[in-house]
Short mmCIF file of C-alpha atoms in Angstrom, two decimals:
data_model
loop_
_atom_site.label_atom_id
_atom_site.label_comp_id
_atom_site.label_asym_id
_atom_site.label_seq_id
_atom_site.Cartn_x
_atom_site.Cartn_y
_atom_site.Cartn_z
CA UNK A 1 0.00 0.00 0.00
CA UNK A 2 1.39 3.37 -0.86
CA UNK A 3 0.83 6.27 2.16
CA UNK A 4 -1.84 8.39 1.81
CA UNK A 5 -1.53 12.24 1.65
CA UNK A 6 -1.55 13.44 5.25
CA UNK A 7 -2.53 16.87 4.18
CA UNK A 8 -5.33 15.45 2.20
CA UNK A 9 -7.35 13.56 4.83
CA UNK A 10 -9.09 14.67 7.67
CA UNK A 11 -6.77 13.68 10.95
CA UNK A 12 -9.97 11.68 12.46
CA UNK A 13 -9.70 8.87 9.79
CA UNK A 14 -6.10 8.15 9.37
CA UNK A 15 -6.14 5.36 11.57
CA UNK A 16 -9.18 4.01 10.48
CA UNK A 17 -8.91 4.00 6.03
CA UNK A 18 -10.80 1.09 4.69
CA UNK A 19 -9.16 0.09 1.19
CA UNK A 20 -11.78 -2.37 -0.27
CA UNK A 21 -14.86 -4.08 -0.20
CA UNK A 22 -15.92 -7.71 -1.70
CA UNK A 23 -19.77 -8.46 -2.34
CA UNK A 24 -20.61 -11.88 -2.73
CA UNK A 25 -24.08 -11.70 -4.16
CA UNK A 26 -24.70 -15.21 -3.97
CA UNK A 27 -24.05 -15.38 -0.65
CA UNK A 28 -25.41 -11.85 0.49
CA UNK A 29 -22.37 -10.73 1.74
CA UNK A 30 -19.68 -8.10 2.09
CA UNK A 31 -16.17 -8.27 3.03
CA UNK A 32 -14.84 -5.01 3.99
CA UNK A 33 -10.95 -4.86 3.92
CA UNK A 34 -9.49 -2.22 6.31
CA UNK A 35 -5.59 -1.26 8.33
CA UNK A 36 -7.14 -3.27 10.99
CA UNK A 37 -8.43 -6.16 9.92
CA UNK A 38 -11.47 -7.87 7.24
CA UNK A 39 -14.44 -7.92 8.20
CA UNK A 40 -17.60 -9.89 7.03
CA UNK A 41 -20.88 -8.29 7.30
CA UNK A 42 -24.50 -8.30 5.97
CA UNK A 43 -27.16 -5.78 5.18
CA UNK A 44 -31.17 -5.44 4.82
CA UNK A 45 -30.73 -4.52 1.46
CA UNK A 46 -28.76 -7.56 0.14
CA UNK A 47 -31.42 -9.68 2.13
CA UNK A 48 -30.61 -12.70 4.41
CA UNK A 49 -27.42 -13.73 4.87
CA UNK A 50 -26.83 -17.07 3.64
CA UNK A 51 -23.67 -18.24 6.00
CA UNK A 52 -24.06 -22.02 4.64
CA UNK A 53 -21.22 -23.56 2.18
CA UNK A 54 -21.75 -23.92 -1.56
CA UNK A 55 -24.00 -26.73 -2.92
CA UNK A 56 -21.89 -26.46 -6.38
CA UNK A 57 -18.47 -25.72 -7.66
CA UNK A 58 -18.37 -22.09 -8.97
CA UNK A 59 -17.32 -21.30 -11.52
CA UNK A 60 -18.63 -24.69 -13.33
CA UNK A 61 -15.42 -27.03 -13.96
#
């Protein structure tokens, strides 16, 4: 990861940046990537989170 511009963000949310988020649709999902950690998490508007494994090889082999 390159460093950010210090003079360019707020001092509140240097220590906090988040640099990516993965949505599994399938799944209704999202990982959110951040300095601290991943994180999985669901949302009322992607519906029910479906936590069980895959019936199915994706993509089809």
């Amino acid at each position: 990861m390159p460093p950010f511009n210090t003079e360019r963000v707020a001092e509140f949310a240097r220590g906090n940046l988040s640099h990516a988020v993965y949505v599994e649709y399938d799944r209704n999902l999202f990982w959110l990537f951040t300095n601290h950690g991943f994180y999985v998490l669901s949302s009322p508007l992607l519906g029910e989170p479906n936590l069980a494994a895959p019936t199915r090889v994706w993509p089809p082999r």
